[in-house]
Each structure stands twice: as C-alpha cells, then as structure tokens.
C-alpha cells in the first residue's frame, strides 16, 4: 500500500483502466469467472455481429437481462474514489465497462459542477444503434425480447436497433482509442482495476504507460496476464483497495 501511495503522490498524470471487476461489488455480473456466464454462453459467442445476424432475439435477451440488472446498480466506493480524483483533474478513467457507473459516479461527485470526462472504450449498454441508418439513441427502457416483433426499432427508419456497444470482431472508435492510448503513454501511473486483461486492445493500454517509463498498479483478487508487468499488485477487491490507495494521495 505504501509503495502504491508513494507512486501516486509523485505522479503528475494518472490513468485508471477498469473492467467488469470494479462494478462487481455494485452487483454487476462480470463476464468471466464465478457467476460470470449467462445460461452457459461465453461472451465471445454472444457479443458478436455474427451472433446478432443469426439470432438477434437471443442476443437482445442477454442484453435485456444485463440492462435490467445494471439499472438497479449504483456506483461503489471505488467508482466514487476515482471520480473524486478525476474531478480534481488528477486522473482520467478509461473503462471497458458499458454500465455507465463511472459516469454516474462523476455526476454524483460533480454535484452540479462540470462533470469529468470518462473514456468508454466499449460504448454503453444504455445506448442503441440502428442496424440500417446508424441512428443512435440513449435508451434505458426495459427491452422486451420475447420475439423479433417486440425488439427495439429505429424511430427514424423503423429497422431493428442493436445494443450500442462494441462487439468482438468490431473496431473500437479510432478517436476514442487514440485518446486512451495517448493518455496512457504519457501517464506516470496506470491503475488497472478489475479486468481479466484478455480482451484487446484494452488489455495493452497499461503496457503503453510502462513502455514510456511509467508505473503500473494492478488491483484484482486474481492474477492476470498483466500481473507480471505490474510494479505493484494488490490481490484484493476494488472497494477494499482503491479508496485507501487514493485517499490524500491524489
Ligand atoms: P472479466 O469478466 O473478463 O474480468 C473481470 C475481472 O475482475 C477478473 O479478472 C476478476 O478477477 C476481477 N474481479 C472480480 N471481482 C472483483 C472485485 N471485487 N474487485 C476487483 N476485481 C474483481 O471482465 P473484463 O476484463 O472487463 O467486452 O472483460 C473485458 C471485456 O470482455 C468486456 O469489456 C466485454 C467482455 O466480453 C465486450 O463485450 C466487447
């Protein structure tokens, strides 16, 4: 803990790369590990354009289930501690999560003032995109995935909407990825919190910090492929660690 706090105290620029594990203690199911699977489907078989083309109802059913679960969740102490650091201009959050909990935390902390930016690499589960005209809409309504007829349709052209998230086999927004990589490359410290670090390109962002002379601090109850590259590793949960690590350091 002391080593991590010292690194953070001396850092001019900090990024935090987060994954599903940071939201686990808010009640959001992770993708991998215990309790991570939905009806025994692996995310790689459902979160793809092919799966959606083959069976949009099934894919929407999975997303409808996740949307309902996530809608009940609130940011936890780790989201809030990061949001405080971002609000003070000391850190930028780069997340793979589509649950918007970092954004919610940023709004809570800002308390009416300007809300710190969150870089959402994989989009948002509360956004939909038209499969034909590409129209985007923010939408938190319950999705009825009992049949094709009940799935969400575009208000502009009437065609099927899809979840507004990045799927396996799809490219991340180049502008979003470029910004995340530039921030990581010039960061003095990259915190990596609650990610299995197996999905690219997000998994490699912390390595940009390291390659440019910065330090990597990992927080995860399990070892990951990034552990060997971390300067400090916490085998503990996000809420146990992040608030203590950041308190009075950033
Ligand atoms: P995963 O579900 O792969 O990994 C979650 C990680 O969080 C694991 O390494 C756990 O050990 C860790 N974890 C669990 N509870 C934790 C806690 N309380 N505190 C800290 N860590 C905890 O989730 P991601 O790495 O985010 O992409 O998955 C990456 C991407 O794969 C997702 O963005 C999604 C998914 O398929 C797409 O849908 C494109």
XYZ file of C-alpha atoms and ligand atoms in Angstrom:
289
model
C 0.000 0.000 0.000
C 2.773 2.465 0.914
C 4.618 1.815 -2.355
C 1.437 2.382 -4.358
C 0.611 5.567 -2.465
C 4.137 6.915 -2.965
C 3.960 6.277 -6.720
C 0.620 8.088 -6.893
C 1.779 11.010 -4.772
C 4.677 11.661 -7.130
C 2.584 11.293 -10.302
C 1.691 14.287 -12.424
C -0.582 12.301 -14.680
C -2.635 9.201 -13.788
C -4.937 6.960 -15.805
C -7.190 4.204 -14.482
C -8.079 1.356 -16.844
C -11.071 -0.508 -15.477
C -13.009 -3.681 -16.260
C -16.077 -5.541 -15.063
C -14.469 -6.351 -11.691
C -14.739 -2.738 -10.488
C -18.519 -2.987 -10.821
C -18.784 -6.484 -9.291
C -19.268 -5.031 -5.805
C -22.099 -2.869 -7.182
C -23.861 -6.078 -8.234
C -22.979 -6.069 -11.956
C -22.124 -9.595 -13.152
C -18.607 -9.991 -14.602
C -18.071 -11.760 -17.939
C -15.552 -14.345 -16.824
C -15.044 -16.237 -13.565
C -17.597 -17.327 -10.965
C -21.153 -16.264 -11.813
C -19.948 -14.605 -14.989
C -21.779 -16.680 -17.540
C -25.343 -16.250 -18.746
C -27.022 -19.602 -19.446
C -23.621 -21.136 -20.158
C -22.946 -18.864 -23.159
C -19.464 -17.360 -23.326
C -19.416 -13.607 -24.137
C -17.365 -14.336 -27.269
C -20.288 -16.343 -28.700
C -22.998 -13.741 -27.969
C -21.267 -10.374 -28.231
C -20.541 -10.610 -31.964
C -22.093 -9.261 -35.188
C -22.463 -12.877 -36.419
C -24.423 -13.929 -33.338
C -26.719 -10.917 -33.785
C -27.229 -11.643 -37.501
C -28.040 -15.288 -36.677
C -30.302 -14.745 -33.679
C -30.978 -11.101 -32.741
C -33.654 -12.127 -30.273
C -31.228 -14.267 -28.238
C -28.558 -11.557 -28.215
C -31.125 -8.923 -27.186
C -32.390 -11.281 -24.449
C -28.882 -11.368 -22.966
C -28.550 -7.585 -23.194
C -32.095 -7.076 -21.799
C -31.086 -9.213 -18.795
C -27.876 -7.235 -18.305
C -29.656 -3.868 -18.734
C -32.204 -4.768 -16.060
C -29.533 -5.922 -13.629
C -27.306 -2.879 -14.244
C -30.223 -0.430 -13.961
C -30.537 -1.481 -10.293
C -26.836 -0.888 -9.552
C -25.190 2.174 -8.080
C -21.543 3.298 -8.164
C -19.487 1.856 -5.288
C -16.672 3.345 -3.214
C -14.078 2.517 -5.887
C -16.031 4.295 -8.667
C -16.506 7.283 -6.351
C -12.840 7.488 -5.286
C -11.756 7.503 -8.947
C -14.423 10.075 -9.785
C -13.104 12.338 -7.000
C -9.575 12.079 -8.430
C -10.886 12.818 -11.938
C -12.917 15.754 -10.648
C -9.747 17.253 -9.153
C -8.082 16.816 -12.551
C -5.644 14.244 -11.157
C -6.767 11.162 -13.126
C -8.624 10.061 -16.235
C -10.823 6.962 -16.221
C -10.620 4.669 -19.247
C -13.157 1.873 -18.962
C -14.110 -1.263 -20.849
C -17.394 -1.260 -18.957
C -20.683 -0.462 -20.644
C -22.600 0.021 -17.372
C -22.168 3.843 -17.148
C -21.338 3.557 -13.411
C -18.189 5.678 -13.824
C -20.334 8.352 -15.489
C -22.889 8.127 -12.666
C -20.074 8.495 -10.105
C -18.684 11.515 -11.989
C -22.113 13.183 -11.855
C -22.508 12.463 -8.124
C -19.082 13.877 -7.313
C -19.510 16.941 -9.565
C -22.694 17.863 -7.695
C -23.891 20.241 -10.395
C -20.416 21.429 -11.500
C -18.735 20.313 -14.759
C -18.633 16.510 -14.972
C -15.225 14.898 -15.587
C -14.936 13.012 -18.838
C -14.915 9.172 -18.829
C -13.433 7.310 -21.796
C -15.804 4.417 -22.559
C -13.914 2.096 -24.906
C -16.767 -0.360 -25.490
C -19.742 2.048 -25.611
C -22.778 1.907 -23.348
C -25.430 -0.715 -22.731
C -27.938 2.127 -22.360
C -27.396 3.241 -25.946
C -28.903 1.672 -29.067
C -27.902 1.960 -32.705
C -29.989 1.349 -35.830
C -28.745 -1.598 -37.895
C -29.701 0.254 -41.084
C -29.351 4.034 -40.803
C -26.940 4.061 -37.853
C -29.101 6.434 -35.758
C -28.016 6.397 -32.121
C -30.250 6.871 -29.129
C -29.806 6.853 -25.378
C -32.450 4.491 -24.020
C -32.948 2.972 -20.572
C -36.362 1.397 -21.237
C -36.960 -2.292 -20.481
C -36.382 -4.322 -23.658
C -38.977 -6.997 -24.452
C -37.004 -9.777 -26.145
C -39.796 -12.356 -26.319
C -39.951 -12.133 -30.132
C -38.415 -10.310 -33.094
C -41.569 -8.176 -33.282
C -41.062 -6.788 -29.769
C -37.357 -5.864 -30.175
C -36.488 -2.136 -30.238
C -36.929 -0.423 -33.624
C -35.456 2.773 -35.044
C -37.634 5.877 -34.675
C -36.275 7.220 -37.985
C -36.399 4.251 -40.382
C -38.236 1.526 -38.465
C -35.441 -1.050 -38.687
C -34.055 -3.181 -35.891
C -31.886 -1.489 -33.266
C -28.809 -3.177 -31.807
C -27.054 -2.552 -28.495
C -24.731 0.482 -28.750
C -21.671 -1.456 -27.630
C -18.530 -2.673 -29.375
C -18.634 -6.385 -30.144
C -15.862 -8.915 -30.697
C -14.662 -8.583 -34.276
C -15.582 -4.874 -34.386
C -13.148 -1.982 -34.206
C -13.202 0.478 -31.324
C -13.807 4.092 -32.299
C -10.360 5.189 -33.588
C -10.693 8.616 -31.932
C -11.602 7.099 -28.553
C -8.810 4.525 -28.697
C -6.259 7.113 -29.815
C -7.142 9.365 -26.896
C -6.890 6.490 -24.397
C -3.519 5.403 -25.787
C -2.116 8.946 -25.787
C -3.141 9.478 -22.154
C -1.707 6.098 -21.106
C 1.558 6.720 -22.955
C 2.209 9.944 -21.064
C 0.874 8.795 -17.682
C 3.234 8.443 -14.734
C 0.956 5.796 -13.226
C -1.616 3.473 -14.758
C -4.027 1.847 -12.311
C -5.524 -1.361 -13.724
C -8.620 -2.331 -11.802
C -10.877 -5.382 -12.150
C -10.041 -6.589 -15.615
C -9.007 -10.084 -16.691
C -6.781 -8.291 -19.257
C -7.517 -10.763 -22.035
C -9.549 -8.583 -24.418
C -7.515 -6.423 -26.804
C -6.783 -3.645 -27.408
C -7.870 -2.582 -23.889
C -5.570 -5.142 -22.252
C -2.483 -3.495 -23.759
C -3.191 0.092 -22.730
C -1.317 -0.255 -19.419
C 1.738 -1.507 -21.302
C 1.959 1.872 -23.057
C 2.458 3.510 -19.669
C 5.147 1.005 -18.768
C 6.947 1.259 -22.119
C 7.159 5.024 -21.628
C 8.682 4.828 -18.165
C 5.517 4.989 -16.031
C 4.394 2.558 -13.350
C 1.550 0.030 -13.388
C -0.515 -0.746 -10.288
C -2.910 -3.683 -10.582
C -5.908 -4.322 -8.342
C -7.554 -7.693 -8.831
C -8.279 -10.628 -6.481
C -6.876 -12.920 -9.233
C -3.616 -12.876 -11.180
C -3.905 -11.793 -14.809
C -1.579 -11.655 -17.836
C -0.732 -8.086 -16.731
C 0.428 -9.084 -13.243
C 3.952 -9.849 -14.445
C 4.204 -6.286 -15.835
C 2.863 -4.550 -12.718
C 5.123 -2.591 -10.358
C 2.638 -3.081 -7.529
C -0.082 -5.745 -7.380
C -2.965 -5.895 -4.930
C -4.663 -9.296 -4.648
C -7.775 -7.659 -3.213
C -11.080 -6.192 -4.325
C -11.646 -2.750 -5.796
C -13.605 -1.287 -2.877
C -11.097 -2.642 -0.340
C -8.192 -1.049 -2.171
C -8.981 1.931 -4.408
C -10.364 4.337 -1.760
C -7.417 3.645 0.606
C -4.885 3.959 -2.191
C -6.252 7.291 -3.424
C -7.140 8.916 -0.088
C -4.974 12.020 0.392
C -2.598 10.956 -2.378
C -4.332 12.286 -5.491
P -13.914 -10.045 -16.977
O -15.226 -10.594 -16.541
O -13.183 -10.777 -18.045
O -12.928 -9.947 -15.753
C -13.318 -9.417 -14.519
C -12.083 -9.335 -13.656
O -12.449 -8.693 -12.455
C -11.476 -10.693 -13.274
O -10.078 -10.661 -13.514
C -11.779 -10.812 -11.774
O -10.738 -11.493 -11.060
C -11.838 -9.361 -11.371
N -12.693 -9.083 -10.196
C -13.782 -9.756 -9.751
N -14.311 -9.165 -8.668
C -13.530 -8.084 -8.402
C -13.558 -7.053 -7.407
N -14.487 -7.031 -6.468
N -12.593 -6.100 -7.449
C -11.639 -6.108 -8.408
N -11.568 -7.058 -9.374
C -12.502 -8.027 -9.373
O -14.177 -8.523 -17.374
P -13.335 -7.563 -18.323
O -11.876 -7.762 -18.145
O -13.882 -6.207 -18.108
O -16.199 -6.767 -23.911
O -13.771 -8.077 -19.740
C -13.275 -7.426 -20.861
C -14.305 -7.389 -21.964
O -14.743 -8.712 -22.260
C -15.592 -6.659 -21.620
O -15.493 -5.269 -21.791
C -16.547 -7.245 -22.595
C -16.187 -8.698 -22.389
O -16.601 -9.567 -23.289
C -17.119 -6.752 -24.880
O -18.275 -7.030 -24.689
C -16.564 -6.335 -26.208
